[in-house]
Amino acid sequence: DAGITQSPRHKVTETGTPVTLRCHQTENHRYMYWYRQDPGHGLRLIHYSYGVKDTDKGEVSDGYSVSRSKTEDFLLTLESATSSQTSVYFCAISESGTTNTEAFFGQGTRLTVV
Amino acid sequence: GIQVEQSPPDLILQEGANSTLRCNFSDSVNNLQWFHQNPWGQLINLFYIPSGTKQNGRLSATTVATERYSLLYISSSQTTDSGVYFCAVEYGNKLVFGAGTILRVKS
């Protein structure tokens, strides 16, 4: 199994509070991704990183920011959580963003904003 | 952007039956993966298949990149096959998912 650890695995937070989710990998892969999963939508890309300090937006990036100061860690921050951000968040890694690379996913983080 | 459509959205099978899941995509892609999300939410890699056919036990997949579709075949289904099946295509540097097929296998 690919070495991907997400923390925390579950979190309940109040509306308006900041929340940071962490993704840690031991594979030294260049690309890291944050997705959210909601019923009827599959997985949607929030942000991704193609190297240390190199990040870009996905299709649902509003209300989220990311940081990657080390190859192994990719942080997702909700600056002021809203109920619409209640979701399951998945981190993924891949060796590169080009052909002949396979993506692997972490176990997910279930976030509830009340 | 690219559109990824999966069909059928829901499927109920009797144990032992065979099934075919389809993934259509609207533009040329770099690669395609199939995943199974089990009832505990874990995403399991099934196939990395940008083109051609691959088989792994009771599961096989075929991608026809020139016609922009992929098929996932499940033979002799088991209750442990239940869950959600996703296809995802690599478009640019991003992995874009379909909405999934929910499979329920009854004993």
Coordinates of C-alpha atoms in Angstrom, one line a residue:
Chain A
D1 CA 0.0 0.0 0.0
A2 CA 1.1 3.5 -0.8
G3 CA 2.3 5.3 2.3
I4 CA -0.3 8.0 2.7
T5 CA -1.6 9.2 6.1
Q6 CA -4.4 11.7 6.6
S7 CA -5.1 13.4 9.9
P8 CA -7.3 13.7 11.6
R9 CA -9.6 10.9 10.4
H10 CA -12.7 12.5 11.9
K11 CA -13.4 16.1 13.0
V12 CA -16.4 18.0 14.1
T13 CA -16.0 21.8 14.2
E14 CA -18.2 24.9 14.5
T15 CA -19.1 27.3 11.8
G16 CA -16.6 30.1 11.5
T17 CA -13.6 28.3 13.0
P18 CA -10.4 27.5 11.1
V19 CA -9.6 23.9 10.3
T20 CA -6.4 22.3 8.9
L21 CA -6.3 18.8 7.5
R22 CA -2.9 17.1 7.0
C23 CA -1.7 14.7 4.3
H24 CA 1.6 13.0 4.9
Q25 CA 3.3 10.7 2.4
T26 CA 6.4 8.5 2.6
E27 CA 6.7 7.8 -1.2
N28 CA 8.5 10.9 -2.2
H29 CA 6.0 11.5 -4.9
R30 CA 6.0 14.9 -6.6
Y31 CA 2.2 15.4 -7.0
M32 CA -0.3 15.7 -4.1
Y33 CA -4.0 16.4 -4.4
W34 CA -6.9 17.2 -2.1
Y35 CA -10.4 16.1 -3.1
R36 CA -13.8 16.3 -1.5
Q37 CA -16.5 13.6 -1.9
D38 CA -20.2 14.5 -1.7
P39 CA -23.2 12.4 -2.6
G40 CA -24.0 12.6 -6.3
H41 CA -20.8 14.4 -7.2
G42 CA -18.1 11.7 -7.0
L43 CA -14.7 13.2 -6.1
R44 CA -14.0 16.8 -6.9
L45 CA -10.5 18.4 -7.0
I46 CA -10.0 21.2 -4.5
H47 CA -6.3 22.0 -4.9
Y48 CA -3.2 20.2 -6.0
S49 CA 0.6 20.6 -5.7
Y50 CA 3.3 19.7 -8.2
G51 CA 6.2 20.4 -5.9
V52 CA 7.3 22.2 -2.8
K53 CA 5.6 25.6 -2.7
D54 CA 4.0 24.9 -6.1
T55 CA 0.2 24.7 -5.9
D56 CA -2.7 25.2 -8.2
K57 CA -6.5 25.4 -7.9
G58 CA -9.0 22.7 -8.8
E59 CA -12.6 23.0 -9.6
V60 CA -13.9 23.7 -6.1
S61 CA -11.2 25.8 -4.5
D62 CA -13.3 28.6 -3.1
G63 CA -13.0 28.7 0.7
Y64 CA -9.9 26.5 0.8
S65 CA -6.2 27.2 0.9
V66 CA -3.2 24.8 0.8
S67 CA 0.4 24.8 1.6
R68 CA 3.3 22.5 0.9
S69 CA 6.6 23.4 2.6
K70 CA 8.0 19.8 2.4
T71 CA 7.7 17.1 -0.2
E72 CA 6.0 14.8 2.3
D73 CA 3.3 17.1 3.7
F74 CA 0.3 18.8 2.0
L75 CA -2.0 20.9 4.2
L76 CA -5.6 21.9 3.5
T77 CA -7.0 24.8 5.4
L78 CA -10.5 26.0 5.8
E79 CA -10.0 29.6 7.0
S80 CA -13.6 29.9 8.2
A81 CA -15.5 26.7 8.1
T82 CA -19.1 26.7 6.7
S83 CA -21.7 24.0 6.7
S84 CA -21.3 23.5 3.0
Q85 CA -17.8 22.3 3.7
T86 CA -19.1 19.3 5.6
S87 CA -17.7 16.4 3.5
V88 CA -15.2 13.6 3.3
Y89 CA -11.8 14.8 2.2
F90 CA -9.3 12.6 0.4
C91 CA -5.7 13.2 -0.2
A92 CA -4.0 11.5 -3.2
I93 CA -0.4 11.3 -4.5
S94 CA 1.1 10.4 -7.8
E95 CA 4.7 10.2 -8.9
S96 CA 4.2 12.8 -11.7
G97 CA 1.3 14.5 -13.4
T98 CA 2.1 13.0 -16.8
T99 CA 1.5 9.7 -18.4
N100 CA 2.3 6.3 -16.9
T101 CA 1.6 7.4 -13.4
E102 CA -1.0 6.0 -11.1
A103 CA -2.7 7.9 -8.3
F104 CA -3.1 6.5 -4.8
F105 CA -5.5 7.7 -2.1
G106 CA -5.4 8.1 1.6
Q107 CA -8.1 6.8 4.0
G108 CA -10.1 10.0 4.0
T109 CA -11.1 12.6 6.7
R110 CA -14.7 13.0 7.6
L111 CA -15.3 16.7 8.5
T112 CA -18.6 17.9 10.0
V113 CA -19.2 21.6 10.3
V114 CA -22.0 22.4 12.8
Chain B
G1 CA -13.3 21.1 -19.1
I2 CA -13.7 17.4 -19.6
Q3 CA -16.9 15.5 -18.8
V4 CA -16.7 12.0 -17.4
E5 CA -19.9 10.0 -17.4
Q6 CA -20.5 6.7 -15.8
S7 CA -23.3 4.3 -16.3
P8 CA -25.4 2.8 -14.9
P9 CA -25.6 5.0 -11.8
D10 CA -27.0 2.1 -9.7
L11 CA -26.9 -1.6 -10.2
I12 CA -28.3 -4.5 -8.1
L13 CA -27.0 -8.0 -8.8
Q14 CA -27.6 -11.4 -7.5
E15 CA -24.5 -13.1 -6.3
G16 CA -22.9 -15.0 -9.2
A17 CA -24.1 -12.6 -11.9
N18 CA -21.9 -10.7 -14.3
S19 CA -22.0 -7.0 -15.0
T20 CA -20.4 -4.3 -17.2
L21 CA -19.8 -0.8 -16.0
R22 CA -19.2 2.0 -18.6
C23 CA -17.2 5.2 -18.4
N24 CA -17.4 7.8 -21.2
F25 CA -15.2 10.8 -21.5
S26 CA -15.5 13.9 -23.7
D27 CA -11.9 14.6 -24.6
S28 CA -8.6 12.9 -25.1
V29 CA -6.9 11.9 -21.9
N30 CA -3.5 10.9 -20.7
N31 CA -4.6 7.9 -18.7
L32 CA -7.6 6.3 -17.0
Q33 CA -8.0 4.5 -13.7
W34 CA -10.8 2.4 -12.1
F35 CA -11.3 2.5 -8.4
H36 CA -13.5 0.6 -6.0
Q37 CA -14.7 2.4 -2.9
N38 CA -15.6 -0.2 -0.3
P39 CA -18.4 0.2 2.3
W40 CA -15.8 1.6 4.7
G41 CA -14.9 4.4 2.3
Q42 CA -11.5 3.2 1.3
L43 CA -10.6 3.9 -2.4
I44 CA -8.9 0.8 -3.8
N45 CA -7.0 0.9 -7.1
L46 CA -8.4 -1.6 -9.6
F47 CA -6.8 -0.8 -12.9
Y48 CA -4.5 1.7 -14.4
I49 CA -5.5 1.4 -18.1
P50 CA -4.9 4.2 -20.6
S51 CA -5.6 1.8 -23.4
G52 CA -6.1 -1.9 -24.1
T53 CA -7.3 -4.6 -21.9
K54 CA -6.2 -5.9 -18.5
Q55 CA -7.5 -8.6 -16.2
N56 CA -7.2 -9.2 -12.5
G57 CA -9.0 -12.3 -11.3
R58 CA -12.8 -11.8 -11.8
L59 CA -12.3 -8.3 -12.9
S60 CA -11.2 -7.0 -16.3
A61 CA -11.1 -3.6 -18.0
T62 CA -10.9 -2.3 -21.5
T63 CA -10.2 1.2 -22.6
V64 CA -10.7 2.3 -26.2
A65 CA -9.0 5.7 -26.1
T66 CA -9.8 6.7 -29.7
E67 CA -13.5 6.2 -29.0
R68 CA -13.3 7.8 -25.5
Y69 CA -14.7 5.1 -23.3
S70 CA -13.7 2.4 -20.9
L71 CA -15.5 -0.7 -19.6
L72 CA -15.1 -2.6 -16.3
Y73 CA -16.3 -6.2 -16.3
I74 CA -17.2 -8.0 -13.1
S75 CA -17.7 -11.7 -13.5
S76 CA -19.3 -14.1 -10.9
S77 CA -20.0 -11.2 -8.6
Q78 CA -19.7 -11.6 -4.8
T79 CA -21.1 -9.6 -2.0
T80 CA -17.7 -8.2 -1.3
D81 CA -17.9 -6.5 -4.7
S82 CA -20.5 -4.1 -3.3
G83 CA -19.6 -0.5 -3.1
V84 CA -19.0 2.4 -5.5
Y85 CA -17.0 2.1 -8.7
F86 CA -15.3 5.2 -10.0
C87 CA -13.4 5.9 -13.2
A88 CA -11.1 8.8 -13.3
V89 CA -9.2 10.3 -16.2
E90 CA -6.0 12.2 -16.2
Y91 CA -6.6 15.5 -18.0
G92 CA -3.7 17.9 -17.9
N93 CA -2.2 17.5 -14.5
K94 CA -5.5 16.7 -12.9
L95 CA -7.5 13.5 -12.2
V96 CA -11.1 14.0 -13.0
F97 CA -13.7 11.6 -11.6
G98 CA -17.0 10.4 -12.8
A99 CA -20.0 10.3 -10.4
G100 CA -19.6 6.6 -9.8
T101 CA -21.7 3.4 -10.1
I102 CA -23.2 2.1 -6.9
L103 CA -23.2 -1.7 -7.0
R104 CA -25.1 -3.9 -4.6
V105 CA -24.6 -7.6 -4.7
K106 CA -27.2 -9.7 -2.9
S107 CA -26.6 -13.1 -1.6

